[in-house]
Amino acid sequence: MASRFNWCPISPAWHYRQCLGRYYSQGNPFSAVVERRIIPTPTSRRGRNDSDHRLQRRRRLELLAFLASSKHEPSRNILDLLPTFHLLRPQSSSSSSSSLTQLTSSACPSNQLVYIMASPQKGIKTPTSPSSNRRPSVSTSASRPVHFKNIFTSSTALLKTQPFKKEMVSDTVNRTSLHPGGVQPTREHTEIEEELHDKANIDYDRVAIIPNASVAALYEDALVYETGSAITSSGALTAYSGVKTGRSPLDKRIVKEPTSENEIWWGPVNKPMHPDVWRINRERAVDYLNTRNRIYVVDGYAGWDDRYRIKVRVVCARAYHALFMRNMLIRPRPEELVHFEPDYVIYNAGSFPANRYTAGMTSSTSVAINFGEKEMVILGTEYAGEMKKGVFTILFYEMPVKHNVLTLHSSANEGQEGDVTLFFGLSGTGKTTLSADPNRALIGDDEHCWSDRGVFNIEGGCYAKCIGLSAEKEPEIFGSIRFGSVLENVVFNPETRAVNYDDCTLTENTRACYPIEYIQNAKIPCIADSHPSNIILLTCDARAVLPPISKLNNAQTMYHFISGYTSKMAGTEDGITEPQATFSACFGQPFLALHPMRYARMLSDKITEHKANVWLLNTGWVGASATKGGRRCPLKYTRAILDAIHSGELAQQEYETYETFNLQVPKTAPGVPDQFLNPCKSWSGDATDFQDEVRKLGQLFRENFAKYEDEATQDVKEAAPVV
């Protein structure tokens, strides 16, 4: 079984245990011990000699590489250079230290930093053979790496040197044995450090502020400091978000302040927060960040259109969060990061809980946005999606209110002729799958804005569900999971690091986050200069009573857009024995900042102006409900319907009226059986049961829409099902 190795820089400044590669083996040439003055030297139990029992028990080998600065003479012994540590003690008294002296003086020149490749696992037992007990081969040339053979299984521990920059060494004074770190003189601070200190009171003299770190650097920090992090066989980084493996919509708050108070849609979606409570939570988040040894800063844009993009800064304590937002925001060019002045700042202290006894708090989780201060504070949840959707809520407010630009929870793609299609849909309706069309360029998979010039993506990455993911079902997403991607809450094989996408041990909401350029047919920059010609409202009806495809007029579009219907399947929650209707206004209710009817009116105006066709596409069940033997609509038929929409053929077909919902249903469609297009013709059960199911669903639509009738026009109200 091959061992796994990571490259990691090692020096005495690193934490004693975290920097050690541990493994167990038999017959090693050295009995290596790391000794610190405050730690007793490990000795053999009951005075026994290790060499007498090396074949009976495993011995621990802890490797620690050393820092040899220019102050040290090359000819001096390493045991004298670092009096606090003793390295690679010889196995027995008969072993000479000359080989160690030769190694340290020749392989580690005085101005070089040593790296060692070490196994991060405990308990790796390597097989032995008679030939494996010989002394390792050591190269004494400083110009080539030094190899320790037969220490790791199927691998070689490789000591490698690279130039050491003197400016990396901290110049400290007043060092003593009690305080070996000494005192570091005051240094100049960067622009980001000064800004965080002035605006958020971040203690830049105590906390290491890491701005806009590279992907590799964030990988290293996540692996060293964050439990649950690993590199998978595809090269992606896995991360564990803790107890919260999904969003907490009930803990979302909007600060009630003068500049936005009259615009916000107050209610169960946007609960008001008093400014005093906001200040308490913000201070609590900053206090937590000040207790960290390091925090990360990520700067990026939201919105690909230069006229409307918003500058966002994320301040967080986890490398996983920093890499996540580095992927999801649009990454600025290096010159754009100079003097970067954010419009909004997110303080993510998700590892630290909110005070439940603070006024207005209902749990230890708080996700709050202050449109006046242009800040967001996260407490009590480490789920990275809260940051992504927080930015989305900001755009749902900023774009319509300040720019008359429509924000949409949709995916979008573009054909070879420049025709744009928008896909609206809730989770499980096929929004991501259907927009990833090999014959069309992907503009984005989740969040967009519709301006006076066309459609542009808000994000710089994709955040796809990966439960049940396979290369056969979704090759574009599967192929995007590689170095730089983040896999959230997945389960992998501890030996091969291969991810089991069918394993929902941690959560069913497993996710993959990756830059959008990882999609082969993505359009970069993610912006279309033409307006949508087709708009598709996706639903997944488990009752099998909505048609697979129907054409909507303007009033019906507003009605179904505000309704945002799909099904919650039986068995997903205790007590659910049949499919349950789920409604989410504008297909994105948890993220809305304004009243749903305001977005619906903007959408209606744009559809009328640009003469777009609107379709209701059902990707759910046909023939019977999901609990009575029905089958899911075959993907090949859904794809055929989409192809007919894009080619314009479907709009030319003859239509008939589908009763109760008054929908226009095509009688024929290329590549689709005729009886499949009308639910009453494809229903396999009793006709009376079918009519009962239709009426039940129609009544649920009417009851849900009653919440929005006060803002709706008469023609929109008349688009409701007739029951």
XYZ file of C-alpha atoms in Angstrom:
723
model
C 0.000 0.000 0.000
C 1.546 3.247 -1.115
C 1.962 6.019 1.424
C 0.792 9.557 0.730
C 3.033 12.554 1.078
C 2.665 16.322 1.265
C 5.357 18.935 0.832
C 5.447 21.272 3.788
C 7.987 23.850 4.934
C 9.368 23.052 8.385
C 11.101 25.340 10.851
C 11.227 25.691 14.646
C 8.642 28.477 14.395
C 6.018 26.003 13.275
C 3.756 24.305 15.774
C 5.547 21.380 17.348
C 3.077 18.634 16.526
C 1.348 19.950 13.385
C 4.528 20.078 11.360
C 5.654 16.500 12.076
C 5.166 13.694 9.605
C 4.581 10.586 11.676
C 4.794 6.975 10.659
C 5.778 3.669 12.078
C 8.216 1.241 10.523
C 10.493 -1.650 11.399
C 14.218 -1.824 10.933
C 14.839 1.902 10.379
C 18.518 2.899 10.525
C 17.905 5.714 12.987
C 15.956 5.917 16.195
C 14.958 9.490 15.638
C 13.724 11.548 18.536
C 12.622 15.156 18.654
C 13.492 16.608 22.017
C 12.469 19.957 23.404
C 13.890 21.270 26.616
C 10.501 21.378 28.276
C 9.707 17.850 27.064
C 11.509 14.887 28.652
C 13.578 12.775 26.297
C 11.668 9.583 25.392
C 13.492 6.529 26.764
C 12.965 2.825 26.392
C 10.525 1.310 28.837
C 12.107 -0.479 31.823
C 15.586 0.289 30.491
C 15.300 -1.971 27.485
C 17.344 -1.253 24.412
C 15.228 -0.427 21.344
C 17.555 -2.351 19.070
C 16.731 -5.581 20.947
C 13.015 -5.271 20.292
C 12.800 -3.488 16.974
C 11.220 -6.520 15.281
C 8.639 -7.027 18.072
C 7.073 -3.581 18.167
C 6.678 -0.538 16.022
C 8.845 2.483 16.734
C 7.841 6.047 16.223
C 9.867 8.165 13.836
C 9.269 11.891 14.012
C 11.057 13.979 11.438
C 11.721 17.655 11.839
C 13.680 19.586 9.225
C 15.572 22.644 10.309
C 16.189 26.208 9.357
C 19.820 27.053 8.687
C 20.241 30.801 8.347
C 23.232 32.815 7.262
C 24.282 33.206 10.894
C 25.300 29.552 11.022
C 28.591 28.238 9.712
C 28.195 25.389 7.195
C 30.747 23.238 8.998
C 29.023 23.357 12.356
C 26.956 20.473 13.635
C 23.183 20.890 13.517
C 22.986 19.718 17.122
C 24.877 22.865 18.085
C 23.004 25.179 15.732
C 19.598 24.505 17.276
C 20.131 23.964 21.003
C 16.403 23.680 21.629
C 16.060 20.642 19.368
C 18.009 17.415 18.932
C 17.441 15.821 15.547
C 17.964 12.305 14.243
C 19.635 10.772 17.267
C 21.726 7.730 16.203
C 20.197 4.348 16.890
C 22.844 3.149 19.311
C 26.030 4.323 20.899
C 27.984 2.586 18.166
C 26.427 4.830 15.535
C 28.605 7.746 14.738
C 27.270 11.259 14.352
C 29.749 11.944 11.582
C 27.156 11.036 8.975
C 24.794 13.568 10.516
C 27.463 16.230 10.484
C 28.287 15.397 6.915
C 24.601 15.558 5.972
C 23.844 18.838 7.668
C 26.964 20.576 6.472
C 26.875 19.445 2.850
C 23.181 19.093 2.076
C 22.072 22.235 3.860
C 24.170 25.293 2.993
C 23.911 28.217 5.306
C 21.531 30.303 3.187
C 18.959 27.681 2.298
C 15.610 26.535 3.714
C 15.065 22.805 4.005
C 11.777 21.126 3.039
C 10.896 17.556 3.907
C 8.228 15.341 2.400
C 6.448 13.605 5.262
C 3.430 11.410 5.695
C 0.524 13.104 7.522
C -0.913 9.838 8.808
C -0.272 7.947 11.987
C 0.205 4.263 12.088
C 1.437 3.601 8.536
C 3.339 0.369 8.852
C 5.824 -0.280 6.107
C 6.729 -3.802 5.033
C 10.280 -4.862 5.711
C 12.740 -7.170 4.086
C 16.284 -8.216 5.027
C 17.666 -5.728 2.553
C 15.688 -2.845 4.024
C 17.761 -2.692 7.209
C 20.832 -1.256 5.627
C 21.937 2.312 6.231
C 20.328 4.884 3.891
C 22.210 6.205 0.943
C 23.103 9.846 1.511
C 24.277 12.196 -1.167
C 26.856 14.670 0.085
C 26.500 17.063 -2.812
C 24.685 20.270 -2.051
C 23.795 20.690 -5.702
C 21.359 17.770 -5.812
C 18.645 16.451 -3.473
C 19.438 14.010 -0.668
C 17.545 10.701 -0.767
C 16.619 8.571 2.244
C 15.691 5.218 0.730
C 13.626 2.444 2.271
C 11.990 4.704 4.847
C 8.589 5.206 3.192
C 6.682 2.507 1.343
C 6.893 2.774 -2.446
C 8.202 6.307 -2.095
C 11.298 8.234 -1.172
C 11.667 10.840 1.519
C 13.244 13.676 -0.324
C 15.173 16.465 1.290
C 15.091 19.382 -1.055
C 16.606 22.817 -0.746
C 15.674 26.131 -2.201
C 17.019 29.666 -1.721
C 16.066 31.262 1.548
C 15.143 34.924 1.525
C 16.509 36.828 4.452
C 13.544 39.169 4.582
C 11.355 36.196 5.573
C 13.142 35.935 8.906
C 11.646 37.984 11.719
C 14.200 40.311 13.316
C 13.378 40.063 16.993
C 15.185 41.327 20.078
C 15.263 40.473 23.775
C 14.993 36.714 23.255
C 15.346 34.556 26.356
C 14.931 30.884 27.174
C 11.558 31.697 28.725
C 10.499 33.841 25.760
C 12.437 32.505 22.771
C 10.275 34.496 20.360
C 11.533 37.766 21.761
C 10.040 41.123 20.848
C 9.459 42.179 17.265
C 9.959 45.887 16.551
C 7.067 47.870 15.116
C 6.738 47.421 11.374
C 4.913 49.253 8.637
C 1.457 47.952 7.770
C -0.134 47.327 4.405
C -3.070 49.257 3.034
C -5.447 46.351 3.705
C -4.200 46.001 7.284
C -4.659 49.713 7.927
C -8.179 49.656 6.491
C -9.263 46.648 8.541
C -7.746 48.204 11.635
C -9.470 51.545 11.094
C -12.907 50.270 10.043
C -13.205 47.023 12.001
C -10.594 47.350 14.757
C -8.731 44.245 13.591
C -5.552 43.912 15.668
C -2.977 43.799 12.860
C -0.086 43.540 15.331
C -1.403 40.267 16.702
C -3.292 38.670 13.808
C -1.571 37.668 10.569
C -3.712 39.106 7.762
C -3.297 37.073 4.563
C -4.623 38.998 1.550
C -5.707 37.304 -1.695
C -3.688 34.133 -1.193
C -3.020 31.772 -4.078
C -4.908 28.515 -4.520
C -1.844 26.481 -3.519
C -1.304 28.530 -0.346
C -4.960 28.095 0.661
C -4.686 24.356 0.046
C -1.693 24.191 2.390
C -3.378 26.145 5.177
C -6.598 24.132 4.925
C -4.676 20.857 5.120
C -2.605 21.959 8.125
C -5.176 23.844 10.190
C -8.663 22.564 9.288
C -10.066 19.206 10.324
C -11.702 17.268 7.521
C -9.586 18.778 4.749
C -7.883 16.503 2.237
C -6.848 16.384 -1.398
C -8.988 14.008 -3.434
C -7.827 11.811 -6.289
C -9.055 14.415 -8.789
C -6.986 17.171 -7.130
C -9.937 18.993 -5.537
C -9.848 20.096 -1.896
C -12.437 18.586 0.426
C -13.800 20.637 3.301
C -16.219 20.020 6.147
C -18.622 22.811 7.037
C -19.423 21.531 10.503
C -22.877 21.051 11.975
C -24.539 23.332 9.437
C -24.474 21.658 6.027
C -27.004 23.977 4.421
C -28.329 27.504 4.585
C -30.220 28.830 7.627
C -33.030 30.922 6.075
C -34.819 31.367 9.398
C -31.757 33.169 10.792
C -31.475 35.745 8.009
C -31.811 39.355 9.184
C -31.837 42.755 7.489
C -30.905 45.783 9.586
C -33.788 48.220 9.749
C -32.125 51.526 8.912
C -33.335 54.710 7.146
C -31.728 54.272 3.708
C -33.385 50.915 2.915
C -36.293 50.630 5.353
C -38.983 51.639 2.835
C -37.678 49.339 0.083
C -37.317 46.022 1.912
C -39.993 43.315 1.784
C -40.342 42.803 5.537
C -41.777 39.548 6.792
C -40.741 35.923 7.308
C -38.063 36.166 4.596
C -36.474 39.427 5.742
C -36.738 39.731 9.498
C -35.807 43.164 10.841
C -32.764 43.632 13.079
C -32.315 46.655 15.318
C -29.114 48.654 14.669
C -27.999 48.105 18.280
C -28.224 44.337 17.865
C -26.284 44.645 14.627
C -23.476 46.465 16.421
C -23.360 43.775 19.110
C -23.115 40.970 16.549
C -20.551 42.842 14.460
C -18.379 43.453 17.499
C -18.734 39.814 18.475
C -17.533 38.740 15.033
C -14.559 41.115 15.110
C -13.604 39.962 18.600
C -13.537 36.385 17.362
C -11.425 37.252 14.321
C -8.976 39.031 16.631
C -8.442 35.795 18.559
C -7.271 33.926 15.434
C -3.613 33.496 14.563
C -4.404 34.267 10.929
C -7.326 35.604 8.937
C -7.851 35.715 5.197
C -8.944 38.549 2.937
C -10.465 37.883 -0.482
C -11.252 40.735 -2.872
C -13.439 40.228 -5.918
C -16.287 41.483 -8.057
C -19.971 40.567 -8.236
C -21.255 41.127 -11.775
C -19.455 40.768 -15.110
C -20.815 44.047 -16.515
C -18.317 46.802 -15.633
C -21.125 49.344 -15.336
C -22.868 47.518 -12.505
C -20.293 45.318 -10.814
C -19.918 45.570 -7.054
C -16.581 45.288 -5.269
C -16.772 42.733 -2.457
C -14.265 42.018 0.300
C -14.490 38.856 2.411
C -12.750 38.624 5.799
C -12.776 35.098 7.194
C -10.886 32.740 9.492
C -10.890 29.570 7.369
C -8.808 28.867 4.274
C -11.718 26.816 2.933
C -13.973 29.875 3.031
C -11.320 31.998 1.341
C -10.869 29.496 -1.498
C -14.637 29.140 -1.864
C -15.153 32.873 -2.333
C -12.071 33.151 -4.518
C -13.863 30.750 -6.854
C -17.335 32.283 -6.598
C -16.404 35.960 -6.986
C -15.017 37.329 -10.235
C -11.260 37.360 -9.794
C -9.646 40.790 -10.370
C -6.445 41.210 -12.339
C -3.337 41.839 -10.179
C -3.287 45.531 -11.071
C -6.948 45.841 -10.016
C -6.118 44.618 -6.524
C -3.870 47.625 -5.938
C -5.828 50.186 -3.891
C -8.926 47.939 -4.005
C -11.743 49.774 -2.208
C -14.686 47.451 -1.468
C -18.314 48.480 -1.776
C -19.399 45.710 0.622
C -17.476 43.802 3.297
C -18.403 40.354 4.643
C -17.135 39.428 8.119
C -17.394 35.660 8.432
C -16.950 34.486 12.024
C -19.062 31.393 11.450
C -17.126 29.239 13.904
C -18.296 31.500 16.729
C -21.966 31.509 17.811
C -24.267 34.459 18.202
C -25.602 35.235 21.658
C -29.079 33.660 21.716
C -30.180 36.012 24.472
C -29.531 39.135 22.417
C -32.795 40.840 21.469
C -34.263 39.385 18.295
C -31.991 36.338 18.162
C -33.771 32.984 17.946
C -30.705 30.724 17.743
C -26.912 30.799 17.873
C -26.822 31.456 14.110
C -27.103 34.911 12.603
C -26.722 35.994 8.978
C -27.260 39.751 8.867
C -26.925 42.403 6.153
C -26.747 46.145 6.740
C -27.456 48.040 3.499
C -26.648 51.331 5.188
C -23.197 50.274 6.432
C -22.744 47.995 3.379
C -21.594 45.097 5.502
C -22.586 41.513 6.213
C -21.855 39.551 9.406
C -22.041 35.771 9.772
C -22.098 34.005 13.152
C -22.839 30.437 14.130
C -22.588 28.712 10.729
C -19.567 27.637 8.695
C -21.613 26.732 5.627
C -19.885 28.617 2.811
C -23.079 29.025 0.797
C -24.202 31.741 3.215
C -21.568 34.091 1.777
C -22.553 33.336 -1.824
C -26.258 33.884 -1.177
C -25.517 36.939 0.935
C -23.896 38.563 -2.084
C -26.928 37.474 -4.118
C -29.288 39.237 -1.687
C -27.153 42.369 -1.970
C -27.579 42.279 -5.771
C -31.330 41.656 -5.380
C -31.404 45.018 -3.568
C -28.764 47.090 -5.338
C -29.606 46.325 -8.965
C -33.378 47.095 -9.046
C -33.279 49.990 -6.577
C -30.219 51.860 -7.843
C -29.878 50.802 -11.484
C -33.290 49.498 -12.639
C -31.579 46.201 -13.490
C -33.476 42.942 -12.908
C -31.753 40.347 -10.700
C -32.681 36.740 -11.476
C -32.208 33.359 -9.794
C -31.629 31.568 -13.070
C -29.089 29.879 -15.294
C -28.406 31.124 -18.819
C -26.841 29.905 -22.030
C -26.304 31.257 -25.527
C -26.675 29.616 -28.945
C -24.328 29.923 -31.873
C -26.549 32.630 -33.371
C -26.414 34.714 -30.189
C -29.886 33.688 -28.948
C -30.080 33.650 -25.141
C -32.221 31.373 -22.967
C -32.934 31.831 -19.252
C -33.781 28.879 -16.996
C -35.644 29.526 -13.720
C -36.045 26.668 -11.290
C -35.728 25.463 -7.721
C -33.469 22.675 -6.507
C -34.039 19.380 -8.302
C -35.789 20.821 -11.359
C -32.791 20.459 -13.701
C -31.693 24.093 -13.945
C -27.977 23.310 -13.896
C -28.239 20.150 -15.994
C -30.358 21.627 -18.787
C -28.368 24.844 -19.093
C -25.161 22.809 -19.554
C -25.791 22.104 -23.220
C -22.824 20.982 -25.360
C -24.285 22.908 -28.319
C -24.647 26.171 -26.414
C -22.219 28.374 -24.457
C -22.837 28.598 -20.714
C -23.169 32.150 -19.398
C -23.799 31.020 -15.826
C -25.543 28.366 -13.773
C -27.311 30.240 -10.965
C -27.329 34.052 -10.658
C -27.821 36.674 -13.390
C -28.908 40.219 -14.092
C -30.914 41.493 -17.068
C -29.877 45.033 -18.027
C -30.710 47.366 -20.905
C -27.962 45.710 -22.982
C -28.492 42.040 -22.236
C -27.756 39.392 -19.604
C -24.659 39.063 -17.433
C -23.577 36.564 -14.821
C -23.087 37.730 -11.234
C -20.531 35.089 -10.258
C -17.095 33.933 -11.275
C -17.756 30.290 -10.441
C -20.318 27.520 -10.108
C -21.759 25.872 -7.007
C -23.276 22.580 -8.116
C -24.946 19.812 -6.168
C -22.910 16.646 -6.501
C -25.010 13.981 -4.792
C -25.220 11.127 -7.300
C -22.812 12.880 -9.648
C -21.205 10.813 -12.400
C -19.256 11.428 -15.580
C -22.060 9.818 -17.590
C -24.895 11.949 -16.194
C -23.184 15.335 -15.974
C -19.785 15.246 -17.715
C -19.283 19.028 -17.646
C -19.615 19.252 -13.863
C -17.695 16.020 -13.244
C -14.797 17.217 -15.380
C -14.633 20.531 -13.537
C -13.752 18.950 -10.196
C -9.984 19.244 -10.179
C -7.187 21.289 -8.573
C -8.667 24.583 -7.387
C -12.154 23.171 -6.826
C -13.737 22.729 -3.406
C -15.777 19.641 -2.536
C -18.028 20.355 0.417
C -19.098 17.655 2.882
C -18.403 14.722 0.557
C -17.182 11.284 1.660
C -14.047 9.801 0.128
C -12.055 6.582 0.307
C -9.271 7.108 2.888
C -6.813 5.063 0.851
C -7.424 6.107 -2.756
C -9.009 9.512 -1.978
C -11.657 8.737 -4.598
C -14.931 10.514 -3.781
C -18.126 8.503 -3.373
C -20.722 10.905 -4.743
C -23.561 8.560 -3.746
C -22.605 8.659 -0.055
C -24.788 11.066 1.925
C -23.381 10.208 5.370
C -22.573 13.852 6.144
C -25.447 15.410 4.183
C -27.471 15.055 1.004
C -26.487 18.622 0.211
C -22.979 17.783 -0.983
C -21.563 20.513 -3.204
C -18.796 21.258 -5.674
C -17.447 24.789 -6.098
C -15.192 25.597 -9.062
C -14.256 28.559 -11.311
C -16.569 28.924 -14.283
C -13.686 28.655 -16.726
C -13.411 24.992 -15.700
C -16.545 24.420 -17.823
C -15.258 23.754 -21.318
C -17.988 25.619 -23.194
C -18.312 28.534 -20.752
C -18.508 31.973 -22.301
C -15.771 34.209 -20.898
C -16.470 37.014 -20.075
C -19.841 35.776 -18.864
C -21.985 38.379 -20.540
C -24.398 38.355 -23.500
C -24.986 41.498 -25.523
C -28.380 40.258 -26.734
C -31.654 39.930 -24.848
C -33.275 36.556 -24.065
C -35.465 35.131 -26.794
C -36.719 32.226 -24.650
C -37.499 32.079 -20.935
C -38.144 28.703 -19.340
C -39.813 28.254 -15.961
C -38.833 24.823 -14.660
C -40.952 22.751 -12.314
C -40.768 19.182 -11.077
C -44.372 18.065 -10.565
C -44.440 14.745 -8.715
C -48.238 14.553 -9.083
C -47.895 14.127 -12.869
C -50.720 16.561 -13.662
C -48.788 19.480 -15.204
C -47.950 19.163 -18.922
C -44.327 18.447 -19.908
C -44.347 21.714 -21.879
C -46.795 24.605 -22.197
C -46.631 28.137 -23.590
C -47.457 31.063 -21.273
C -48.883 34.486 -21.971
C -47.733 37.562 -20.065
C -50.212 37.295 -17.175
C -49.563 33.561 -16.762
C -45.825 34.261 -16.743
C -46.169 36.672 -13.834
C -48.468 34.270 -11.980
C -46.180 31.241 -12.277
C -43.048 33.347 -11.722
C -44.428 34.610 -8.413
C -45.678 31.130 -7.469
C -42.351 29.362 -8.110
C -43.818 25.847 -7.806
C -42.088 22.473 -7.494
C -42.629 19.287 -5.444
C -41.094 18.036 -2.232
C -40.856 14.278 -2.457
C -42.434 11.835 0.001
C -39.981 10.408 2.505
C -37.679 13.399 2.592
C -39.158 14.488 5.950
C -40.973 12.669 8.739
C -44.734 12.599 8.246
C -44.704 13.211 4.480
C -46.496 10.294 2.814
C -47.291 11.901 -0.543
C -45.675 14.578 -2.743
C -45.958 18.028 -1.236
C -46.204 21.269 -3.163
C -43.437 23.779 -2.497
C -43.680 27.416 -3.545
C -40.812 29.901 -3.640
C -41.576 33.366 -5.016
C -39.538 34.284 -8.110
C -37.902 30.850 -7.806
C -35.640 32.352 -5.139
C -37.706 33.595 -2.201
C -35.005 33.202 0.521
C -32.756 35.667 -1.331
C -35.268 38.383 -2.218
C -34.884 41.846 -0.745
C -37.926 43.510 -2.378
C -41.545 42.425 -2.803
C -41.848 39.588 -5.379
C -44.340 41.545 -7.462
C -41.715 44.226 -8.048
C -39.423 41.710 -9.742
C -42.375 40.196 -11.632
C -43.365 43.563 -13.096
C -39.808 44.217 -14.225
C -39.696 40.783 -15.870
C -43.040 41.353 -17.587
C -41.894 44.707 -18.989
C -38.709 43.191 -20.410
C -40.562 40.238 -21.941
C -42.983 42.600 -23.635
C -40.233 44.933 -24.849
C -38.027 42.198 -26.304
C -40.837 39.829 -27.413
C -39.451 36.780 -25.603
C -41.283 33.443 -25.593
C -42.041 32.012 -22.145
C -42.471 28.301 -21.455
C -43.449 26.196 -18.431
C -41.324 23.022 -18.595
C -42.179 20.132 -16.274
C -39.274 17.738 -15.610
C -41.311 15.703 -13.099
C -43.440 12.585 -13.436
C -45.743 11.313 -16.185
C -48.467 8.641 -16.296
C -49.035 8.631 -12.534
C -47.704 10.310 -9.418
C -44.313 9.442 -7.982
C -45.969 7.376 -5.236
C -48.319 5.438 -7.565
C -45.995 4.012 -10.151
C -45.341 7.027 -12.363
C -41.999 7.535 -14.076
C -39.757 10.552 -14.283
C -39.932 12.402 -17.578
C -37.129 10.905 -19.716
C -34.268 13.325 -20.167
C -34.099 12.595 -23.890
C -37.660 13.926 -24.323
C -36.898 17.008 -22.267
C -33.795 17.628 -24.385
C -35.858 17.158 -27.564
C -38.383 19.738 -26.340
C -35.573 22.205 -25.593
C -34.048 21.678 -29.023
C -37.436 22.388 -30.607
C -37.743 25.578 -28.534
C -34.308 26.810 -29.599
C -34.874 25.994 -33.264
C -38.260 27.759 -33.247
C -40.157 24.632 -34.323
C -42.185 24.298 -31.134
C -43.617 27.794 -31.443
C -45.017 26.849 -34.865
C -46.978 23.817 -33.630
C -50.746 23.613 -33.142
C -51.871 24.078 -29.521
C -54.805 23.010 -27.358
C -56.039 24.311 -23.995
C -55.307 22.281 -20.905
C -58.278 22.702 -18.535
C -58.155 23.992 -14.956
C -54.770 25.662 -15.465
C -55.776 27.084 -18.877
C -52.342 26.328 -20.327
C -51.573 26.144 -24.039
C -50.155 22.672 -24.786
C -48.668 21.668 -28.157
C -50.358 18.715 -29.862
C -47.076 17.546 -31.353
C -43.390 18.129 -30.792
C -40.358 16.814 -32.743
C -38.949 13.648 -31.181
C -41.662 13.369 -28.494
C -44.684 10.971 -28.504
C -47.962 12.894 -28.912
C -49.736 11.232 -25.951
C -46.806 12.208 -23.760
C -47.536 15.940 -24.191
C -50.959 15.974 -22.504
C -51.206 14.542 -18.942
C -54.840 13.477 -19.331
C -53.854 11.298 -22.317
C -50.786 9.780 -20.662
C -52.497 9.112 -17.313
C -52.476 5.386 -16.546
C -55.043 5.360 -13.716
C -58.686 6.221 -13.287
C -59.908 9.443 -14.932
C -61.673 10.506 -11.715
C -58.427 10.225 -9.769
C -56.731 12.373 -12.372
C -59.287 15.168 -12.062
C -59.022 15.042 -8.280
C -55.226 15.459 -8.468
C -55.570 18.408 -10.865
C -58.054 20.173 -8.592
C -55.905 19.567 -5.501
C -52.868 21.135 -7.118
C -54.904 24.040 -8.495
C -56.263 24.794 -5.032
C -52.745 24.799 -3.581
C -51.705 27.360 -6.198
C -54.599 29.647 -5.262
C -53.928 29.398 -1.530
C -50.274 30.249 -2.007
C -50.926 33.208 -4.317
C -53.309 34.780 -1.790
C -50.193 36.172 -0.025
C -49.390 38.372 -3.040
C -52.839 39.364 -4.312
C -52.698 42.808 -2.702
C -49.898 43.777 -5.121
C -51.168 41.862 -8.184
C -53.090 43.303 -11.116
C -56.444 41.877 -12.170
C -55.138 40.033 -15.239
C -52.538 38.257 -13.110
C -55.188 37.182 -10.613
C -57.274 35.762 -13.453
C -54.351 33.585 -14.531
C -54.921 31.395 -11.466
C -56.237 27.833 -11.910
C -60.022 27.538 -12.075
C -61.221 25.069 -9.436
